[in-house]
CSV table of C-alpha atoms and ligand atoms in Angstrom, one decimal:
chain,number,residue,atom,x,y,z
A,297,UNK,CA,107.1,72.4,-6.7
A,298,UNK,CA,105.8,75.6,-5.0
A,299,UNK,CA,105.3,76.4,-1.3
A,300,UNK,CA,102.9,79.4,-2.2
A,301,UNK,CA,99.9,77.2,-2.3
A,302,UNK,CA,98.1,75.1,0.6
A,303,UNK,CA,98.3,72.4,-1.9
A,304,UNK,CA,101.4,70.1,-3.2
A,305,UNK,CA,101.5,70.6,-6.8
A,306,UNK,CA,103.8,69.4,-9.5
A,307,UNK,CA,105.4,70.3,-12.8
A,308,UNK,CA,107.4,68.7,-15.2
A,309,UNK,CA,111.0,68.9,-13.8
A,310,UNK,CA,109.1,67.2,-10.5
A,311,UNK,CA,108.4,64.1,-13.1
A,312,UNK,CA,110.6,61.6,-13.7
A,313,UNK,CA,109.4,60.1,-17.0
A,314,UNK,CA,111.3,56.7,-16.7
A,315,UNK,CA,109.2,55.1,-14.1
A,316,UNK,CA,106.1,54.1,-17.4
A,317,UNK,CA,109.2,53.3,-19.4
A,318,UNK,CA,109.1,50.0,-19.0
A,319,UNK,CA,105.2,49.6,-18.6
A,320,UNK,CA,102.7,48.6,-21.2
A,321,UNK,CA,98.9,51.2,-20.5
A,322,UNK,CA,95.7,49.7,-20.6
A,323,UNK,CA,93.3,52.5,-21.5
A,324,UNK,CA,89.7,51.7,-20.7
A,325,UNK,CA,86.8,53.1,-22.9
A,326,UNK,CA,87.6,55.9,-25.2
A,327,UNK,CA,85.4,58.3,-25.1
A,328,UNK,CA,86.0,62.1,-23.8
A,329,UNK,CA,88.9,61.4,-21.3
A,330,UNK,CA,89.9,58.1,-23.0
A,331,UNK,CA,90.8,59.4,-26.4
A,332,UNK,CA,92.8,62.0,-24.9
A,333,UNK,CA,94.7,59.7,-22.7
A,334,UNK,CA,95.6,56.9,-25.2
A,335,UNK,CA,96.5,59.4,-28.0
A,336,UNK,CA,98.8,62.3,-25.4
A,337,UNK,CA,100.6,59.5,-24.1
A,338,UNK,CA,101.4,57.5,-27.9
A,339,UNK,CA,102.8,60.5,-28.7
A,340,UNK,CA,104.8,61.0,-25.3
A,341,UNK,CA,106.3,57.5,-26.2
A,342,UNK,CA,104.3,55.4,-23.7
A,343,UNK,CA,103.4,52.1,-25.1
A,344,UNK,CA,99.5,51.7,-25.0
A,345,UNK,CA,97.0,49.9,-25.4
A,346,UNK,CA,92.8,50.3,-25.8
A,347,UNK,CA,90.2,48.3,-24.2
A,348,UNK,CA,86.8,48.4,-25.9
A,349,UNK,CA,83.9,45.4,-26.1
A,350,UNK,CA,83.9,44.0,-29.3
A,351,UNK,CA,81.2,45.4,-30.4
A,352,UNK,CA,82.6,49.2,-29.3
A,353,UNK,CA,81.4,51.7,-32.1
A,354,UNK,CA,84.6,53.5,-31.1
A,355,UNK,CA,86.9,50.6,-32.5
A,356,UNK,CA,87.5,52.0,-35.7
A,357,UNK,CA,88.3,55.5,-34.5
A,358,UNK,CA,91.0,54.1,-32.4
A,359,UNK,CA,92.7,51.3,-34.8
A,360,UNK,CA,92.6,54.5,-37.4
A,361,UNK,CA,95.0,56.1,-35.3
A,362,UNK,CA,97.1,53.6,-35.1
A,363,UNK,CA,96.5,52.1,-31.4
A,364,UNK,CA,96.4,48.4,-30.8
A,365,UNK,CA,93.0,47.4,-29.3
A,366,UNK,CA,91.6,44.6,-27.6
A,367,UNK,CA,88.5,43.5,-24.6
A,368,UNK,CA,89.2,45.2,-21.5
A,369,UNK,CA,90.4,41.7,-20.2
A,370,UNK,CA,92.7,41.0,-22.9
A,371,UNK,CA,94.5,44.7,-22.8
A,372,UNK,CA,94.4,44.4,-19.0
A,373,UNK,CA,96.0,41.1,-19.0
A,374,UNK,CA,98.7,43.0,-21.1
A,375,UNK,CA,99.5,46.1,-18.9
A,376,UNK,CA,101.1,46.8,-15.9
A,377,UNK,CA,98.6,50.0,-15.7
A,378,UNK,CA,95.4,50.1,-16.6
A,379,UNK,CA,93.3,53.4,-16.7
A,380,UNK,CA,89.9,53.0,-16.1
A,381,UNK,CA,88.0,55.9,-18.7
A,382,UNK,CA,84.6,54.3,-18.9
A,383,UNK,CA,81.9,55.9,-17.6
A,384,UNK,CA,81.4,55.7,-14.2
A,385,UNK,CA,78.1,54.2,-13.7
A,386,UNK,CA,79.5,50.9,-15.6
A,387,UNK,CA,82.8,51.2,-14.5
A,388,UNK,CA,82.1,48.6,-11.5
A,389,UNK,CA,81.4,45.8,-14.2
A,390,UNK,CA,84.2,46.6,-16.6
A,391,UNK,CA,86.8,46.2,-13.5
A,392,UNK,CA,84.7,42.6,-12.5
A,393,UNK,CA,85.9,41.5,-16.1
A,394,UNK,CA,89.9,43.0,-15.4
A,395,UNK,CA,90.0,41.3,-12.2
A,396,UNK,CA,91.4,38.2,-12.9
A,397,UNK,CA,93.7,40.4,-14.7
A,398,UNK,CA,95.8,42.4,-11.9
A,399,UNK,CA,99.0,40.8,-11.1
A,400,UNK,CA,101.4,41.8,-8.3
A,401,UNK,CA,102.7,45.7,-8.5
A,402,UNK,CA,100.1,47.0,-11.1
A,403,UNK,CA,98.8,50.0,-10.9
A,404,UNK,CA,94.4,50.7,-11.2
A,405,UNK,CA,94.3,54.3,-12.3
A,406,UNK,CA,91.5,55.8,-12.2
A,407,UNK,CA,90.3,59.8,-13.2
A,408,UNK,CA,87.8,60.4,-10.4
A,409,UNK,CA,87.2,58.5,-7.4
A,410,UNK,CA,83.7,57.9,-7.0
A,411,UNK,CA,83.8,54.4,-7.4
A,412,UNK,CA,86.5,53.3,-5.3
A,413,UNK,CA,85.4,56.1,-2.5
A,414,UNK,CA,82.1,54.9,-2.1
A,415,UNK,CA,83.4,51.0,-2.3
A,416,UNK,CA,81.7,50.1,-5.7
A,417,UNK,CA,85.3,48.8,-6.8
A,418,UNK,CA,87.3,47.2,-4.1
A,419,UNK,CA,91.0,46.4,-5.7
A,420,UNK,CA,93.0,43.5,-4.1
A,421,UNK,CA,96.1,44.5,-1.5
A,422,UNK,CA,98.6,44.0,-4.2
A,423,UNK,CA,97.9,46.9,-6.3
A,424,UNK,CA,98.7,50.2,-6.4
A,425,UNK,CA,95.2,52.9,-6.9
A,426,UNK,CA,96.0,56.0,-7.7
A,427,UNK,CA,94.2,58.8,-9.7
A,428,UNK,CA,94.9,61.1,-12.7
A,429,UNK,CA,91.9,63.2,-13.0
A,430,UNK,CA,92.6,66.7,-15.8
A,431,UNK,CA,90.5,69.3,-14.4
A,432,UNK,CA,88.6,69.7,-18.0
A,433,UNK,CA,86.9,67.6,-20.8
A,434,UNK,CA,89.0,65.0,-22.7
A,435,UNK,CA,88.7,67.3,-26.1
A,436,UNK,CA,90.4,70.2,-24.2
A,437,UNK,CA,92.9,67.5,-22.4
A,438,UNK,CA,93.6,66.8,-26.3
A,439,UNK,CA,93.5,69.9,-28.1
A,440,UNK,CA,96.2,71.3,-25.5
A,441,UNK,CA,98.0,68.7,-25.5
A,442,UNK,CA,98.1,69.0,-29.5
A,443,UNK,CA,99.4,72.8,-28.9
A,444,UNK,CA,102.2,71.9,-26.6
A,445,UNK,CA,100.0,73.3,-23.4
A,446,UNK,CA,99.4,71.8,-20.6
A,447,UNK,CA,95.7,71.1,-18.6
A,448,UNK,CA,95.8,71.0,-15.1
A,449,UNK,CA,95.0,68.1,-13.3
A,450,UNK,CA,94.8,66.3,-9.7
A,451,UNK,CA,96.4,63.4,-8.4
A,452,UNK,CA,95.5,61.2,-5.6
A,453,UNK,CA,96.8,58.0,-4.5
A,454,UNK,CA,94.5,55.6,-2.3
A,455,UNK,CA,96.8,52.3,-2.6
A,456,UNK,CA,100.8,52.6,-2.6
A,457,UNK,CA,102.1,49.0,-2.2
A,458,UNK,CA,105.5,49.7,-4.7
A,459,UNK,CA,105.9,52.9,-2.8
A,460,UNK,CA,106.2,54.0,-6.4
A,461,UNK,CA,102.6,55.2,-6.3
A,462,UNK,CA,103.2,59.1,-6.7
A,463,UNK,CA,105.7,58.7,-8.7
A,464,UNK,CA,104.2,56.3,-11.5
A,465,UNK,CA,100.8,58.4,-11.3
A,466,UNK,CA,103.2,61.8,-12.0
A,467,UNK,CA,104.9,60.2,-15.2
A,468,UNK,CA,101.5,59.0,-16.3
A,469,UNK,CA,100.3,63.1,-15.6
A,470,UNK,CA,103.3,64.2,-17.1
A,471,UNK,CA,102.8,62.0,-20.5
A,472,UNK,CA,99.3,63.3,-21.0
A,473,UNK,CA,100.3,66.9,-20.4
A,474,UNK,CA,99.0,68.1,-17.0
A,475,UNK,CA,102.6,68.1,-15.5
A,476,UNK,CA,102.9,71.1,-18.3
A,477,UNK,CA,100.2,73.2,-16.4
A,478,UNK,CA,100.5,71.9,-12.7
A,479,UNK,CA,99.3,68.9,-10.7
A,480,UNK,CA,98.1,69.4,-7.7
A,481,UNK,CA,97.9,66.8,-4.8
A,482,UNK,CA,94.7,65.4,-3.3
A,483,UNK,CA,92.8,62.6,-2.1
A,484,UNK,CA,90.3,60.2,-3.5
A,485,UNK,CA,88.1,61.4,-0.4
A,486,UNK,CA,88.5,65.6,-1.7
A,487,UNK,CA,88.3,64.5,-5.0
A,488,UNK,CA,85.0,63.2,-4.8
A,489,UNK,CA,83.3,65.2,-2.5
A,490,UNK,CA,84.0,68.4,-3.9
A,491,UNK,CA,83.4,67.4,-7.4
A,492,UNK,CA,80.1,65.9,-6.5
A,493,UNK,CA,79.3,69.1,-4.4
A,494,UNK,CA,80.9,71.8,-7.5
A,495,UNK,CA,78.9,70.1,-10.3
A,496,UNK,CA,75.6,69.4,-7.2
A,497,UNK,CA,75.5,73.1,-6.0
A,498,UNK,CA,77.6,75.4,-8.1
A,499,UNK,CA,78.4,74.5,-11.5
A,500,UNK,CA,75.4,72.4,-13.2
A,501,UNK,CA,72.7,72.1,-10.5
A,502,UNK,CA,73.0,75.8,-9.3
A,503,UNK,CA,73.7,77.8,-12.4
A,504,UNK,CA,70.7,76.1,-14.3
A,505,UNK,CA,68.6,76.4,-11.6
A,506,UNK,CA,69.4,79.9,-11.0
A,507,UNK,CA,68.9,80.8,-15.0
A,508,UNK,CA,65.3,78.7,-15.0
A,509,UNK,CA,64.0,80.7,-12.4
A,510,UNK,CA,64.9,83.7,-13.6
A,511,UNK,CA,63.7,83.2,-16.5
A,512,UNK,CA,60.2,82.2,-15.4
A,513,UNK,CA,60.0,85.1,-12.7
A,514,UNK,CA,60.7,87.5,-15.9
A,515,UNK,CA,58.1,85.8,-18.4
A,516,UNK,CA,55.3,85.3,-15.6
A,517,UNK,CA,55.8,88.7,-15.1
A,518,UNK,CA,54.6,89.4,-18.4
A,519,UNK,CA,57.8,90.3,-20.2
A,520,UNK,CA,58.8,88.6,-23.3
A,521,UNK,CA,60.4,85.3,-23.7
A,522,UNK,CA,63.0,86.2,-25.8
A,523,UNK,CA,64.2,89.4,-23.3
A,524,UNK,CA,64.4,86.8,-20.5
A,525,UNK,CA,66.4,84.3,-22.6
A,526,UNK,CA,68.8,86.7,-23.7
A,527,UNK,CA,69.1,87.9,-20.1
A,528,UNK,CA,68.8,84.7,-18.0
A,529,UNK,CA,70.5,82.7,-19.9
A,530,UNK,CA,72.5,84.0,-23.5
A,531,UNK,CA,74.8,87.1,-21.2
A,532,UNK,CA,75.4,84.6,-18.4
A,533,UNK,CA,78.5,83.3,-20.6
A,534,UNK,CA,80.2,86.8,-21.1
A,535,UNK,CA,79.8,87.4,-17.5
A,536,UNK,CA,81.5,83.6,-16.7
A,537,UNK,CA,84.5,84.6,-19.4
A,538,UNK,CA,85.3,87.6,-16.9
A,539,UNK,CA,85.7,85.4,-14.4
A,540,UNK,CA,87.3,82.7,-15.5
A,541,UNK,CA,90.0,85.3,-17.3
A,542,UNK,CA,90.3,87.6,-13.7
A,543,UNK,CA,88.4,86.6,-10.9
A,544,UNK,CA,85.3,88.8,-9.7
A,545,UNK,CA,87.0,91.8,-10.0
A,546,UNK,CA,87.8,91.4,-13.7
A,547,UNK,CA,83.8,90.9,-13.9
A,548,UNK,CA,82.6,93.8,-11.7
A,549,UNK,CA,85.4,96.6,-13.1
A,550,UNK,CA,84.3,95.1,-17.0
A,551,UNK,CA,80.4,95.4,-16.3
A,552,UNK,CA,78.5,99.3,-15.8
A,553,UNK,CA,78.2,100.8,-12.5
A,554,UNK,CA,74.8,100.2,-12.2
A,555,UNK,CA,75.4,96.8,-12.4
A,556,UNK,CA,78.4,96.5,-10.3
A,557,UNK,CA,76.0,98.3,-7.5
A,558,UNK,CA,72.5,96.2,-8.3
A,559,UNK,CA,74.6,92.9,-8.4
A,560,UNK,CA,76.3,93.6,-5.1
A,561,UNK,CA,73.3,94.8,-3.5
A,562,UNK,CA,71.2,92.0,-4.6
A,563,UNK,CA,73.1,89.0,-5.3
A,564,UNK,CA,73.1,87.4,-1.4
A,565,UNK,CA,69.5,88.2,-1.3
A,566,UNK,CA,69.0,85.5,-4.1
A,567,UNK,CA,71.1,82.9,-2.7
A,568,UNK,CA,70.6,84.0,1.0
A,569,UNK,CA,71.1,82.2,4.1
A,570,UNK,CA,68.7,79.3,2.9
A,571,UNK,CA,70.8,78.5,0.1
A,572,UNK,CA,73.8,78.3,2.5
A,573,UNK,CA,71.5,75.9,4.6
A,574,UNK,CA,70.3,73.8,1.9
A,575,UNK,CA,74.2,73.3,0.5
A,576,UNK,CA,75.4,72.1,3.6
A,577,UNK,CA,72.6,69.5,3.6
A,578,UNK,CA,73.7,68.9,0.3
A,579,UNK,CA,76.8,68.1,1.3
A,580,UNK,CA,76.4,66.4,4.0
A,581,UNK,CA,74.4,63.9,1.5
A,582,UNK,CA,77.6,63.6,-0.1
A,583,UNK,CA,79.6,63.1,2.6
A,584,UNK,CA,77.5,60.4,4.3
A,585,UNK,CA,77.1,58.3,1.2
A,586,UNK,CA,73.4,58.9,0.7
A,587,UNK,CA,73.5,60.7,-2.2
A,588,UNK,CA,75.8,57.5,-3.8
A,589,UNK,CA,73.5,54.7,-2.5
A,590,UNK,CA,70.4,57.0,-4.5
A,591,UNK,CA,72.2,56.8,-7.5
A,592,UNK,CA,73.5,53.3,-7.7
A,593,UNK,CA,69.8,52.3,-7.0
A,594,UNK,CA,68.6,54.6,-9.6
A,595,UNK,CA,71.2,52.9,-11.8
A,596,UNK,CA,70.0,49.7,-10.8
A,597,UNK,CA,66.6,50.5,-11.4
A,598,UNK,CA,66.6,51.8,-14.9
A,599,UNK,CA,67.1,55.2,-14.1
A,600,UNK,CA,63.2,55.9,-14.2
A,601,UNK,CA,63.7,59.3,-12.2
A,602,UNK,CA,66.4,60.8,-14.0
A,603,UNK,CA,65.1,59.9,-17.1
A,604,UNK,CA,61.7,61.3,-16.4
A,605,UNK,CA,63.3,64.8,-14.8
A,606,UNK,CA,65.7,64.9,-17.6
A,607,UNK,CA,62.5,65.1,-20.4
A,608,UNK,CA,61.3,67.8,-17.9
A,609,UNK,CA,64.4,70.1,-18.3
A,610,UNK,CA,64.2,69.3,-22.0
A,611,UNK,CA,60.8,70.4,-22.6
A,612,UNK,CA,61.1,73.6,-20.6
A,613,UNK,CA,60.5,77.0,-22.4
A,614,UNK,CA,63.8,78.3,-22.5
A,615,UNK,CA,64.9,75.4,-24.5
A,616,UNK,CA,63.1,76.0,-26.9
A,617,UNK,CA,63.0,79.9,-27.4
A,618,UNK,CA,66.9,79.2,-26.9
A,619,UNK,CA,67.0,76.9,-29.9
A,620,UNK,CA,65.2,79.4,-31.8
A,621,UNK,CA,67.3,82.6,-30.8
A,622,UNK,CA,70.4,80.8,-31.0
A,623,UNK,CA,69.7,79.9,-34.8
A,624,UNK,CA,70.3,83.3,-35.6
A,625,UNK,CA,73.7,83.0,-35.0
A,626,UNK,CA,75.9,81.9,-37.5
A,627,UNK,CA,78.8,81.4,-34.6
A,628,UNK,CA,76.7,78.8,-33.0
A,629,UNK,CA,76.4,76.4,-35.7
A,630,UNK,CA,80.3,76.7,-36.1
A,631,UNK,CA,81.4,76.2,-32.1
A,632,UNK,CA,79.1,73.4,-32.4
A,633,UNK,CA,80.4,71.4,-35.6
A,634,UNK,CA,83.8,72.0,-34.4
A,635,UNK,CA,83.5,71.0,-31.2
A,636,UNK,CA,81.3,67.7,-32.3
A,637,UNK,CA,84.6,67.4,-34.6
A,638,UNK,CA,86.8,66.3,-31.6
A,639,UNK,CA,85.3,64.0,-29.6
A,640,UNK,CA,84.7,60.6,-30.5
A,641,UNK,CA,81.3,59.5,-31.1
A,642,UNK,CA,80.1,57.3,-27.7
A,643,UNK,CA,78.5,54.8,-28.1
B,41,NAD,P1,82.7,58.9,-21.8
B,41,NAD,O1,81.2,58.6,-21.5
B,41,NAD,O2,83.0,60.0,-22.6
B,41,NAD,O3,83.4,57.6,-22.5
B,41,NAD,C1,83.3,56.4,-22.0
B,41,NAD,C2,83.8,55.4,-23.1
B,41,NAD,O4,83.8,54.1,-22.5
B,41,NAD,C3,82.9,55.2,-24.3
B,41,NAD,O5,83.2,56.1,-25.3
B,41,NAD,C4,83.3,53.9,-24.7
B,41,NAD,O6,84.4,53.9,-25.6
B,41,NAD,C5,83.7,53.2,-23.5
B,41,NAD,N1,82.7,52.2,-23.0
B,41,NAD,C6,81.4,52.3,-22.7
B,41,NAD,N2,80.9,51.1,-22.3
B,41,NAD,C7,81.9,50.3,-22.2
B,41,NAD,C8,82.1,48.9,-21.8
B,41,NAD,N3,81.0,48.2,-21.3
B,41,NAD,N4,83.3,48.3,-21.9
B,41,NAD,C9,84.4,49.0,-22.3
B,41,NAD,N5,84.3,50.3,-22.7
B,41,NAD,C10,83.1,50.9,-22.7
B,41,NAD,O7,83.4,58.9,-20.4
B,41,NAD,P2,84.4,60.1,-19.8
B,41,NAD,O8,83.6,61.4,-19.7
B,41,NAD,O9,85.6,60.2,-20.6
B,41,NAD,O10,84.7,59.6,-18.4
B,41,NAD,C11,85.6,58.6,-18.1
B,41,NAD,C12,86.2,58.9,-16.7
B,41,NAD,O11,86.8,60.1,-16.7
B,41,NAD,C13,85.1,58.9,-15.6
B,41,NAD,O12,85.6,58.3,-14.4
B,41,NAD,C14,84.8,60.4,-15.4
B,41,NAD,O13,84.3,60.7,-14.2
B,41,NAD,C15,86.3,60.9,-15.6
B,41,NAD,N6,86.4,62.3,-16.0
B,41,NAD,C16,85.7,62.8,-17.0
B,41,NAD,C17,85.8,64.2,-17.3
B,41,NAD,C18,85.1,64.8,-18.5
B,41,NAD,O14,85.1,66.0,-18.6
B,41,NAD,N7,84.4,64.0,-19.3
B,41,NAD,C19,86.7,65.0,-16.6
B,41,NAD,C20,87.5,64.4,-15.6
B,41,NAD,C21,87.3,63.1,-15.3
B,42,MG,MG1,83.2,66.8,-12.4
């Protein structure tokens, strides 16, 4: 533990492994985060268990690494802990079916919190809810693991009736390697609102946004589609690398001068004080539940407008000169085979 943060966070000698030894792990769904859970903690020594329907394409890739699977209901009726890793728009029904299933002292583990913060899943008094959410896909959760690193991750609890919550949730951590990197301390409440808000505003809502229209201001401007790819979209990764490795800094003492100067100048005239106004409103949809109640309707529904605005970002321009550009790369093909390599098909 470290006092040099705001937050609580946690590595291994924090961890006291023996509170899963005696416990049987449900994991449910094993898809991106599910693989990577069942598989770190079989090879941590936790005793584990898959649930899958019976007609799961993803059967066969878990009973070929050797882990037992069964129905959510029968693994659940199994476990003492059972990690819910199926996606979170059906995650609601799966726990319907697990019910029955949760006997005094479990523990519902979860690895974000959308569905218990917004009251979609409302466990009985008499277990523990706690959360285990890695801070990055399941194949990088895995492939770390694998290397004997560590991915960081968050843990909340929302339930503690043993008063072992914490400490249950940090040997579950611990087995699928985030104790190796850090675990820092939330709440179900922080862990769902800022997600929701990153991925809303910053990360895949802003960015794309941000590339689209820059795109289209360069190619209505008569330049050529290509430049404006390459531009907009292909040097935006290089510039994220910087970063990601040393903070802004790293990115403005690695790019020229001019750049350094233009970007600074220029960048809060893009995202200017309207931005600001339009992320607070943003989240403030979070935060109030309307943007939750819109998509459980849309769920409900069919999903008729995301599926209609998601054929609209796939049959914009830059998809398609991007394909084309992108072809010429030999590294492309490669990053993308291997990476398809990892994770299980979904099905
Ligand atoms: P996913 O879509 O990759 O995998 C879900 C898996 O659930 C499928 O592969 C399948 O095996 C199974 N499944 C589907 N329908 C099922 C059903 N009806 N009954 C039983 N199993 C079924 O999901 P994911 O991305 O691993 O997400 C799982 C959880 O982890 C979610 O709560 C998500 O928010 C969270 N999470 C994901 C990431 C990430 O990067 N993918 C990161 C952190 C947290
Ligand atoms: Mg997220």
């Amino acid at each position: 533990m470290t006092d040099e943060f705001t937050t609580q966070i946690y590595y291994e000698d924090d961890v006291d492994e023996s509170y899963l030894e005696d416990t049987t792990v449900a994991v449910l769904g094993y898809g991106s985060q599910g693989h990577a859970h069942a598989l770190n903690m079989k090879e941590s020594g936790v005793d584990v268990l898959v649930g899958l329907r019976e007609d799961s394409s993803s059967r066969e890739a878990a009973e070929a690494e050797g882990l037992e699977v069964g129905t959510p209901a029968e693994v659940a009726a199994k476990a003492q802990l059972i990690s819910v890793l199926v996606p979170d728009t059906i995650q609601a029904a799966v726990y319907d079916e697990i019910e029955p299933h949760l006997e005094d002292g479990d523990t519902l583990q979860f690895a974000h919190g959308l569905n218990i913060h917004y009251n979609q899943i409302q466990p009985p008094a008499h277990v523990d809810v706690t959360m285990v959410a890695p801070k990055s896909p399941g194949h990088l959760v895995r492939r770390n693991y694998e290397n004997g690193e560590g991915t960081p991750g968050l843990l909340a609890v929302y339930q503690d009736t043993t008063g072992e919550a914490t400490q249950r949730a940090l040997a579950y951590a611990k087995a699928i390697g985030c104790a190796r990197a850090g675990v820092l301390e939330t709440t179900f409440q922080e862990e769902v609102e800022t997600d929701l808000f990153g991925e809303q505003v910053v990360l895949c809502g802003g960015v794309t946004s941000l590339v689209k229209q820059g795109y289209e201001t360069l190619v209505d401007a008569g330049y050529s589609p290509e430049a404006a790819y390459f531009e907009c979209m292909n040097e935006l990764k290089l510039i994220v690398d910087l970063m990601y490795e040393g903070g802004l800094m790293e990115m403005w003492n690695s790019v020229s001068d001019t750049a350094e100067y233009g970007g600074l100048t220029r960048g809060d005239r893009v995202v200017d004080e309207h931005a600001r106004e339009n992320m607070e409103e943003i989240l403030e949809e979070i935060q109030n539940g309307d943007f939750a109640r819109e998509w459980i309707l849309e769920n409900q529904a069919g999903r008729p407008g995301y599926t209609q605005i998601r054929q609209a970002e796939q049959d914009h321009e830059i998809e398609e000169v991007g394909e084309r550009l992108r072809s010429l790369f030999s590294w492309s093909e490669e990053a993308t085979e291997d990476d398809a390599a990892e994770v299980p098909a979904d099905d």
